[in-house]
């Protein structure tokens, strides 16, 4: 283990050196809450299976999943770069649009396989030195229209995710992509304030135009 590099809803992520093949990898270790209860290994395995379906350079590759260990762990490609949100505002608008095009095509690939990410946000998209994106964290991915409500990050969730009576489908990811692009263009998400304020904004759907927040936006 070299260092802890982040955490998500399901686990802690570490940078490791593979001593057998002498390469750097990332490991996602299943999270335990304060009472010692871990995320379901079945949920953890579902994320690994989703990642294993991909052969897309814009989606992080998985090498191995171990659910017979304690804790369970997914070993995957280590992306040496920066979160999209940290670099976006320093890029030209054409560069931002090119990155979004790549991300959209990768998400389309996921949809073609019947997988919806359902937690798309800038912190789940890494950029390497060539500004090529890598989508991470398929922990909430699913294809079941009746599952996944009230989960995700408030600023990026779609209105139908707030209503268990409404189905979730590929359009949920498209909504999140729209929020991400909005943020890349003008440096802010469509709705801000408390969680209650943000969720009310998502429900009512009356955002300002990006150009109202940044006059430079084309």
Coordinates of C-alpha atoms in Angstrom, one line a residue:
X1 CA 0.0 0.0 0.0
X2 CA 1.4 3.4 -1.0
X3 CA -1.4 5.8 0.1
X4 CA -5.2 6.3 0.5
X5 CA -6.4 8.3 -2.4
X6 CA -10.1 8.7 -1.8
X7 CA -13.4 7.2 -0.7
X8 CA -16.9 6.7 -2.0
X9 CA -20.3 5.4 -0.9
X10 CA -19.1 1.8 -1.0
X11 CA -15.4 1.9 -0.2
X12 CA -12.1 3.4 0.4
X13 CA -9.7 3.6 -2.5
X14 CA -5.9 3.1 -2.2
X15 CA -2.9 3.3 -4.5
X16 CA -0.9 0.1 -4.4
X17 CA 2.1 -1.4 -6.1
X18 CA 1.6 -4.8 -7.6
X19 CA 4.7 -6.6 -6.4
X20 CA 4.3 -9.5 -8.9
X21 CA 4.0 -7.4 -12.1
X22 CA 5.7 -4.3 -10.7
X23 CA 3.0 -1.8 -11.7
X24 CA 0.8 0.7 -9.9
X25 CA -2.8 -0.2 -9.4
X26 CA -5.8 1.1 -7.5
X27 CA -7.7 -0.9 -4.9
X28 CA -11.3 -0.3 -3.7
X29 CA -11.8 -1.8 -0.3
X30 CA -15.4 -2.4 0.9
X31 CA -16.5 0.1 3.4
X32 CA -17.6 -0.6 7.0
X33 CA -19.7 1.9 8.9
X34 CA -19.1 2.8 12.5
X35 CA -21.2 -0.2 13.7
X36 CA -18.9 -2.5 11.7
X37 CA -21.5 -3.3 9.1
X38 CA -20.1 -3.6 5.6
X39 CA -21.6 -2.8 2.2
X40 CA -23.2 -6.0 0.8
X41 CA -20.6 -8.1 -1.0
X42 CA -23.3 -8.7 -3.6
X43 CA -23.5 -5.0 -4.3
X44 CA -19.7 -4.8 -4.4
X45 CA -19.6 -7.7 -6.9
X46 CA -22.2 -6.0 -9.0
X47 CA -20.0 -3.0 -9.5
X48 CA -17.1 -5.3 -10.4
X49 CA -19.2 -7.1 -13.0
X50 CA -20.3 -3.8 -14.5
X51 CA -16.7 -2.7 -14.9
X52 CA -15.6 -6.1 -16.3
X53 CA -18.0 -5.7 -19.2
X54 CA -16.1 -2.7 -20.6
X55 CA -13.2 -2.5 -23.1
X56 CA -13.4 1.2 -23.5
X57 CA -10.3 3.4 -22.8
X58 CA -12.6 6.0 -21.2
X59 CA -13.8 3.7 -18.5
X60 CA -11.4 2.4 -15.8
X61 CA -10.4 -1.2 -16.3
X62 CA -10.8 -3.9 -13.6
X63 CA -8.2 -6.5 -13.0
X64 CA -9.6 -8.7 -10.3
X65 CA -12.4 -8.8 -7.7
X66 CA -12.0 -10.7 -4.4
X67 CA -15.1 -11.1 -2.3
X68 CA -13.7 -14.1 -0.4
X69 CA -11.4 -11.8 1.5
X70 CA -12.1 -9.7 4.6
X71 CA -12.7 -7.0 3.6
X72 CA -13.6 -7.6 -0.1
X73 CA -11.5 -5.7 -2.6
X74 CA -11.6 -4.7 -6.3
X75 CA -8.2 -4.2 -8.0
X76 CA -8.4 -1.9 -10.9
X77 CA -6.4 0.5 -13.2
X78 CA -4.8 3.4 -11.5
X79 CA -5.5 6.7 -13.2
X80 CA -2.7 9.1 -12.8
X81 CA -4.4 12.5 -13.2
X82 CA -6.8 15.0 -11.8
X83 CA -10.5 15.1 -11.1
X84 CA -12.4 16.9 -13.9
X85 CA -13.7 19.5 -11.6
X86 CA -10.3 20.6 -10.6
X87 CA -9.1 21.4 -14.1
X88 CA -12.2 22.3 -16.1
X89 CA -12.2 26.1 -15.5
X90 CA -8.6 26.4 -16.6
X91 CA -9.3 24.9 -20.0
X92 CA -10.5 26.5 -23.2
X93 CA -14.2 26.1 -23.9
X94 CA -13.5 23.9 -27.0
X95 CA -11.4 21.6 -24.7
X96 CA -14.2 21.3 -22.2
X97 CA -16.7 20.4 -25.0
X98 CA -14.2 17.8 -26.4
X99 CA -13.9 16.2 -22.9
X100 CA -17.7 16.1 -22.6
X101 CA -18.1 14.5 -26.0
X102 CA -15.7 11.7 -24.9
X103 CA -17.5 11.2 -21.7
X104 CA -20.9 11.1 -23.4
X105 CA -19.7 8.5 -25.9
X106 CA -18.4 6.4 -23.0
X107 CA -21.7 6.6 -21.2
X108 CA -23.5 5.6 -24.4
X109 CA -21.3 2.5 -24.5
X110 CA -22.4 1.7 -20.9
X111 CA -26.1 2.2 -22.0
X112 CA -25.6 -0.1 -25.0
X113 CA -24.5 -2.8 -22.5
X114 CA -27.6 -2.1 -20.3
X115 CA -25.7 -0.3 -17.6
X116 CA -26.6 3.1 -16.2
X117 CA -24.0 4.8 -14.0
X118 CA -26.4 6.8 -11.9
X119 CA -23.7 8.7 -10.0
X120 CA -22.1 10.8 -12.7
X121 CA -20.3 13.9 -11.4
X122 CA -16.9 15.6 -12.0
X123 CA -15.3 13.8 -9.0
X124 CA -16.0 10.5 -10.8
X125 CA -14.3 11.6 -14.0
X126 CA -10.5 11.7 -14.1
X127 CA -8.3 13.5 -16.7
X128 CA -4.9 12.2 -17.6
X129 CA -2.0 14.3 -19.0
X130 CA -3.5 14.2 -22.5
X131 CA -6.9 15.5 -21.1
X132 CA -8.5 12.1 -21.9
X133 CA -11.3 11.2 -19.4
X134 CA -11.7 8.1 -17.4
X135 CA -15.1 7.4 -15.7
X136 CA -14.8 5.8 -12.3
X137 CA -17.1 4.5 -9.5
X138 CA -19.9 2.3 -10.8
X139 CA -21.0 1.5 -7.3
X140 CA -24.6 2.8 -7.9
X141 CA -24.8 1.4 -11.5
X142 CA -27.9 -0.5 -12.3
X143 CA -30.4 -1.3 -15.1
X144 CA -33.5 -1.8 -13.0
X145 CA -35.9 1.0 -13.4
X146 CA -37.4 0.5 -10.0
X147 CA -34.2 0.7 -8.0
X148 CA -31.8 3.5 -7.2
X149 CA -34.2 6.2 -6.0
X150 CA -33.0 8.8 -3.4
X151 CA -29.3 7.7 -4.0
X152 CA -26.5 9.8 -5.4
X153 CA -25.2 13.3 -5.1
X154 CA -28.0 16.0 -4.8
X155 CA -26.6 18.5 -7.3
X156 CA -26.3 15.8 -10.0
X157 CA -29.4 13.6 -9.5
X158 CA -32.4 13.8 -11.9
X159 CA -35.9 14.7 -10.8
X160 CA -37.2 11.1 -11.3
X161 CA -34.6 9.9 -8.7
X162 CA -36.5 11.9 -6.1
X163 CA -39.8 10.1 -6.8
X164 CA -39.9 6.3 -6.2
X165 CA -43.1 6.2 -8.3
X166 CA -41.2 7.2 -11.4
X167 CA -38.9 4.8 -13.3
X168 CA -35.2 5.4 -13.7
X169 CA -33.6 4.9 -17.1
X170 CA -30.8 6.1 -19.3
X171 CA -32.2 9.6 -19.3
X172 CA -31.1 9.9 -15.7
X173 CA -27.4 9.7 -16.8
X174 CA -28.1 12.2 -19.6
X175 CA -29.5 14.7 -17.0
X176 CA -26.3 14.3 -14.9
X177 CA -24.2 14.8 -18.0
X178 CA -26.1 18.1 -18.6
X179 CA -25.4 19.2 -15.1
X180 CA -21.7 18.4 -15.5
X181 CA -21.4 20.3 -18.8
X182 CA -23.2 23.2 -17.2
X183 CA -20.7 23.2 -14.4
X184 CA -17.8 22.9 -16.8
X185 CA -19.0 25.9 -18.7
X186 CA -19.7 28.4 -15.9
X187 CA -18.0 27.0 -12.8
X188 CA -21.2 26.3 -10.8
X189 CA -23.9 23.7 -10.7
X190 CA -27.5 24.8 -11.7
X191 CA -28.7 24.9 -8.1
X192 CA -26.8 25.8 -4.9
X193 CA -27.5 26.3 -1.2
X194 CA -28.6 23.7 1.3
X195 CA -29.5 20.2 0.3
X196 CA -33.2 21.2 0.6
X197 CA -32.6 24.2 -1.7
X198 CA -30.8 22.1 -4.2
X199 CA -33.4 19.3 -4.3
X200 CA -36.2 21.9 -4.7
X201 CA -34.3 23.4 -7.6
X202 CA -34.0 20.0 -9.2
X203 CA -37.8 19.4 -8.8
X204 CA -38.8 22.8 -10.2
X205 CA -36.2 22.9 -13.0
X206 CA -35.6 26.6 -13.5
X207 CA -31.8 27.1 -13.7
X208 CA -30.1 30.3 -14.9
X209 CA -28.5 30.1 -18.3
X210 CA -24.7 29.5 -18.1
X211 CA -24.0 32.8 -19.8
X212 CA -25.8 34.5 -16.9
X213 CA -23.1 33.2 -14.6
X214 CA -20.2 33.7 -16.9
X215 CA -20.5 36.1 -19.8
X216 CA -17.6 34.4 -21.6
X217 CA -19.6 31.2 -22.2
X218 CA -20.2 30.8 -26.0

